[in-house]
Amino acid sequence: MATNKTGVFPCYENQFQAGESKETLHNIADMETFSVAIDNNIEEWKPYDQLGWTRRLLTGKSITISAAGKRNYGDDGNDYVASKAMAEGREAEGCFQWSFPDGTKFLFENAVFNITAFLAADSTNVAPLEFDVMSNGKPQLISATEPASLNNESTPASAQTNATPASVKAAKSVEAK
């Protein structure tokens, strides 16, 4: 169950899992950075009754999560993402989950994996694994207070017990749209 917590938190309390399905999700080892981009489609019009002022309605949304780290052979999550490097069409799809610090989760079934850097770097670098995960349809929001059977057991305990109200509000805002 989520606990209330205030203040700042380190970004590593966010965790990511990948797999063929929600039943086979695994944490992804050795990821160092991530960013989230939310793309909103907004329709605009200028009706006469508003005297030239613009009206707007958000009519669509998508999410892209970009992650960068190191290629780690033998880690189930890292191996799964790397397996998408040469995939095309429906083979590039898989299941992805973003676990917030308070235990809330965003589940992206049929997400599109776009591998952007794979193995190649300077001779003294550690081989990279960088990728974008793009929503493919509406993700499922799983509240931290829902029964444990809906939550994936591979999420670290630290990610399940620390609350960040701002992340929950952001998740619910995205889900509501």
mmCIF file of C-alpha atoms in Angstrom:
data_model
loop_
_atom_site.group_PDB
_atom_site.id
_atom_site.type_symbol
_atom_site.label_atom_id
_atom_site.label_comp_id
_atom_site.label_asym_id
_atom_site.label_seq_id
_atom_site.Cartn_x
_atom_site.Cartn_y
_atom_site.Cartn_z
ATOM 1 C CA MET A 1 0.000 0.000 0.000
ATOM 2 C CA ALA A 2 1.246 3.492 -0.776
ATOM 3 C CA THR A 3 2.492 5.765 1.961
ATOM 4 C CA ASN A 4 2.228 9.532 1.963
ATOM 5 C CA LYS A 5 5.529 11.299 1.512
ATOM 6 C CA THR A 6 6.345 14.924 0.853
ATOM 7 C CA GLY A 7 9.342 16.698 -0.593
ATOM 8 C CA VAL A 8 11.713 15.774 -3.359
ATOM 9 C CA PHE A 9 12.848 12.295 -4.366
ATOM 10 C CA PRO A 10 15.661 10.867 -6.493
ATOM 11 C CA CYS A 11 14.754 9.925 -10.057
ATOM 12 C CA TYR A 12 16.015 6.358 -9.569
ATOM 13 C CA GLU A 13 12.867 5.683 -7.564
ATOM 14 C CA ASN A 14 11.130 5.454 -10.957
ATOM 15 C CA GLN A 15 11.509 1.944 -12.343
ATOM 16 C CA PHE A 16 10.811 0.431 -15.758
ATOM 17 C CA GLN A 17 9.919 -3.095 -16.770
ATOM 18 C CA ALA A 18 9.655 -4.753 -20.183
ATOM 19 C CA GLY A 19 8.475 -8.121 -21.493
ATOM 20 C CA GLU A 20 6.228 -9.967 -23.917
ATOM 21 C CA SER A 21 3.186 -9.497 -21.646
ATOM 22 C CA LYS A 22 2.250 -8.006 -18.284
ATOM 23 C CA GLU A 23 2.828 -11.434 -16.728
ATOM 24 C CA THR A 24 6.445 -11.571 -17.955
ATOM 25 C CA LEU A 25 7.696 -8.076 -17.086
ATOM 26 C CA HIS A 26 11.285 -7.686 -15.842
ATOM 27 C CA ASN A 27 13.194 -4.666 -14.558
ATOM 28 C CA ILE A 28 15.656 -3.283 -17.118
ATOM 29 C CA ALA A 29 19.198 -3.250 -15.700
ATOM 30 C CA ASP A 30 21.808 -0.551 -16.255
ATOM 31 C CA MET A 31 19.620 2.256 -17.538
ATOM 32 C CA GLU A 32 21.107 5.618 -16.537
ATOM 33 C CA THR A 33 18.748 8.289 -17.855
ATOM 34 C CA PHE A 34 15.181 8.603 -18.994
ATOM 35 C CA SER A 35 12.888 11.314 -20.239
ATOM 36 C CA VAL A 36 9.168 11.440 -20.862
ATOM 37 C CA ALA A 37 7.546 13.359 -23.704
ATOM 38 C CA ILE A 38 3.786 13.787 -23.822
ATOM 39 C CA ASP A 39 2.424 14.810 -27.198
ATOM 40 C CA ASN A 40 -0.992 16.462 -27.121
ATOM 41 C CA ASN A 41 -3.260 17.016 -30.113
ATOM 42 C CA ILE A 42 -5.187 20.240 -29.673
ATOM 43 C CA GLU A 43 -7.974 21.390 -31.958
ATOM 44 C CA GLU A 44 -8.488 25.153 -32.174
ATOM 45 C CA TRP A 45 -11.326 27.247 -33.533
ATOM 46 C CA LYS A 46 -12.477 30.854 -33.324
ATOM 47 C CA PRO A 47 -16.262 31.035 -32.974
ATOM 48 C CA TYR A 48 -18.179 34.262 -33.496
ATOM 49 C CA ASP A 49 -19.651 34.169 -30.006
ATOM 50 C CA GLN A 50 -16.143 34.380 -28.501
ATOM 51 C CA LEU A 51 -15.409 37.650 -30.376
ATOM 52 C CA GLY A 52 -12.247 36.329 -32.012
ATOM 53 C CA TRP A 53 -10.866 34.534 -28.972
ATOM 54 C CA THR A 54 -9.632 31.010 -29.582
ATOM 55 C CA ARG A 55 -11.414 27.962 -28.177
ATOM 56 C CA ARG A 56 -9.404 24.770 -27.700
ATOM 57 C CA LEU A 57 -10.008 21.105 -26.978
ATOM 58 C CA LEU A 58 -7.379 18.453 -26.297
ATOM 59 C CA THR A 59 -8.429 15.606 -28.611
ATOM 60 C CA GLY A 60 -5.525 13.171 -28.543
ATOM 61 C CA LYS A 61 -2.439 12.159 -26.620
ATOM 62 C CA SER A 62 0.637 9.957 -26.853
ATOM 63 C CA ILE A 63 3.622 9.262 -24.623
ATOM 64 C CA THR A 64 7.220 8.500 -25.551
ATOM 65 C CA ILE A 65 9.657 7.356 -22.881
ATOM 66 C CA SER A 66 13.314 7.575 -23.893
ATOM 67 C CA ALA A 67 15.904 5.615 -21.910
ATOM 68 C CA ALA A 68 19.680 5.410 -22.215
ATOM 69 C CA GLY A 69 22.088 3.078 -20.512
ATOM 70 C CA LYS A 70 24.361 0.114 -21.047
ATOM 71 C CA ARG A 71 23.811 -3.218 -22.784
ATOM 72 C CA ASN A 72 23.739 -5.907 -20.091
ATOM 73 C CA TYR A 73 23.769 -9.472 -21.461
ATOM 74 C CA GLY A 74 21.936 -11.932 -19.232
ATOM 75 C CA ASP A 75 19.535 -9.421 -17.656
ATOM 76 C CA ASP A 76 16.013 -10.429 -18.694
ATOM 77 C CA GLY A 77 14.700 -6.868 -19.115
ATOM 78 C CA ASN A 78 17.795 -5.579 -20.906
ATOM 79 C CA ASP A 79 17.888 -8.668 -23.153
ATOM 80 C CA TYR A 80 14.203 -8.215 -24.038
ATOM 81 C CA VAL A 81 14.647 -4.586 -25.074
ATOM 82 C CA ALA A 82 17.803 -5.418 -27.051
ATOM 83 C CA SER A 83 15.899 -8.197 -28.868
ATOM 84 C CA LYS A 84 13.814 -5.464 -30.534
ATOM 85 C CA ALA A 85 16.854 -3.878 -32.249
ATOM 86 C CA MET A 86 16.173 -5.420 -35.657
ATOM 87 C CA ALA A 87 12.438 -6.041 -35.239
ATOM 88 C CA GLU A 88 9.916 -4.660 -37.732
ATOM 89 C CA GLY A 89 6.160 -4.252 -37.774
ATOM 90 C CA ARG A 90 4.257 -5.977 -34.976
ATOM 91 C CA GLU A 91 7.464 -7.735 -33.876
ATOM 92 C CA ALA A 92 8.691 -4.337 -32.573
ATOM 93 C CA GLU A 93 5.795 -4.247 -30.083
ATOM 94 C CA GLY A 94 5.877 -5.461 -26.501
ATOM 95 C CA CYS A 95 4.734 -4.715 -22.998
ATOM 96 C CA PHE A 96 6.295 -1.872 -21.000
ATOM 97 C CA GLN A 97 5.543 -0.623 -17.516
ATOM 98 C CA TRP A 98 6.572 2.586 -15.743
ATOM 99 C CA SER A 99 6.456 2.213 -11.955
ATOM 100 C CA PHE A 100 6.259 5.477 -10.012
ATOM 101 C CA PRO A 101 7.916 5.893 -6.605
ATOM 102 C CA ASP A 102 4.561 5.499 -4.797
ATOM 103 C CA GLY A 103 3.746 2.189 -6.505
ATOM 104 C CA THR A 104 1.381 3.608 -9.136
ATOM 105 C CA LYS A 105 2.078 2.063 -12.537
ATOM 106 C CA PHE A 106 1.499 2.950 -16.166
ATOM 107 C CA LEU A 107 1.155 -0.226 -18.258
ATOM 108 C CA PHE A 108 1.727 0.078 -22.013
ATOM 109 C CA GLU A 109 0.546 -3.089 -23.741
ATOM 110 C CA ASN A 110 1.593 -3.311 -27.415
ATOM 111 C CA ALA A 111 4.039 -0.424 -26.969
ATOM 112 C CA VAL A 112 6.394 0.211 -29.875
ATOM 113 C CA PHE A 113 10.101 -0.268 -29.040
ATOM 114 C CA ASN A 114 12.391 1.943 -31.127
ATOM 115 C CA ILE A 115 16.039 1.041 -30.455
ATOM 116 C CA THR A 116 18.155 4.128 -31.176
ATOM 117 C CA ALA A 117 21.678 3.078 -30.054
ATOM 118 C CA PHE A 118 22.870 -0.500 -29.864
ATOM 119 C CA LEU A 119 26.364 -1.820 -29.048
ATOM 120 C CA ALA A 120 28.371 0.754 -31.049
ATOM 121 C CA ALA A 121 30.522 3.400 -29.341
ATOM 122 C CA ASP A 122 34.175 4.402 -28.823
ATOM 123 C CA SER A 123 36.551 1.513 -28.180
ATOM 124 C CA THR A 124 36.883 2.378 -24.487
ATOM 125 C CA ASN A 125 33.160 2.859 -23.840
ATOM 126 C CA VAL A 126 30.765 0.303 -22.424
ATOM 127 C CA ALA A 127 28.333 -0.843 -25.132
ATOM 128 C CA PRO A 128 25.183 1.318 -25.082
ATOM 129 C CA LEU A 129 21.519 0.425 -25.177
ATOM 130 C CA GLU A 130 19.263 3.394 -25.874
ATOM 131 C CA PHE A 131 15.624 3.245 -26.867
ATOM 132 C CA ASP A 132 12.280 4.971 -27.115
ATOM 133 C CA VAL A 133 9.094 3.273 -25.979
ATOM 134 C CA MET A 134 6.048 4.767 -27.685
ATOM 135 C CA SER A 135 2.494 4.305 -26.524
ATOM 136 C CA ASN A 136 0.320 2.366 -28.937
ATOM 137 C CA GLY A 137 -3.177 3.114 -27.719
ATOM 138 C CA LYS A 138 -4.184 4.255 -24.263
ATOM 139 C CA PRO A 139 -1.997 2.971 -21.407
ATOM 140 C CA GLN A 140 -3.579 1.471 -18.303
ATOM 141 C CA LEU A 141 -3.155 3.340 -15.023
ATOM 142 C CA ILE A 142 -2.800 0.963 -12.073
ATOM 143 C CA SER A 143 -3.260 2.756 -8.771
ATOM 144 C CA ALA A 144 -0.862 1.964 -5.946
ATOM 145 C CA THR A 145 -3.888 1.079 -3.824
ATOM 146 C CA GLU A 146 -5.245 -1.608 -6.185
ATOM 147 C CA PRO A 147 -4.851 -5.254 -5.184
ATOM 148 C CA ALA A 148 -1.338 -6.670 -5.460
ATOM 149 C CA SER A 149 -2.522 -9.140 -8.121
ATOM 150 C CA LEU A 150 -2.623 -6.227 -10.594
ATOM 151 C CA ASN A 151 0.841 -5.026 -9.637
ATOM 152 C CA ASN A 152 3.871 -6.774 -11.104
ATOM 153 C CA GLU A 153 5.922 -8.474 -8.405
ATOM 154 C CA SER A 154 9.245 -7.640 -10.120
ATOM 155 C CA THR A 155 9.055 -4.013 -8.989
ATOM 156 C CA PRO A 156 11.558 -3.314 -6.200
ATOM 157 C CA ALA A 157 10.070 -2.828 -2.743
ATOM 158 C CA SER A 158 11.494 0.705 -2.630
ATOM 159 C CA ALA A 159 9.448 1.641 -5.673
ATOM 160 C CA GLN A 160 6.289 0.211 -4.082
ATOM 161 C CA THR A 161 6.498 1.893 -0.673
ATOM 162 C CA ASN A 162 7.505 5.502 -1.364
ATOM 163 C CA ALA A 163 4.789 7.949 -2.353
ATOM 164 C CA THR A 164 5.091 10.947 -4.598
ATOM 165 C CA PRO A 165 1.743 12.710 -4.834
ATOM 166 C CA ALA A 166 2.928 14.798 -7.806
ATOM 167 C CA SER A 167 3.642 11.674 -9.873
ATOM 168 C CA VAL A 168 0.210 10.284 -9.070
ATOM 169 C CA LYS A 169 -1.468 13.564 -10.049
ATOM 170 C CA ALA A 170 0.513 13.612 -13.318
ATOM 171 C CA ALA A 171 -0.398 9.986 -14.042
ATOM 172 C CA LYS A 172 -4.069 10.550 -13.290
ATOM 173 C CA SER A 173 -4.040 13.703 -15.437
ATOM 174 C CA VAL A 174 -2.627 11.751 -18.389
ATOM 175 C CA GLU A 175 -5.068 8.872 -17.786
ATOM 176 C CA ALA A 176 -8.052 11.235 -17.570
ATOM 177 C CA LYS A 177 -7.251 12.736 -20.955
#
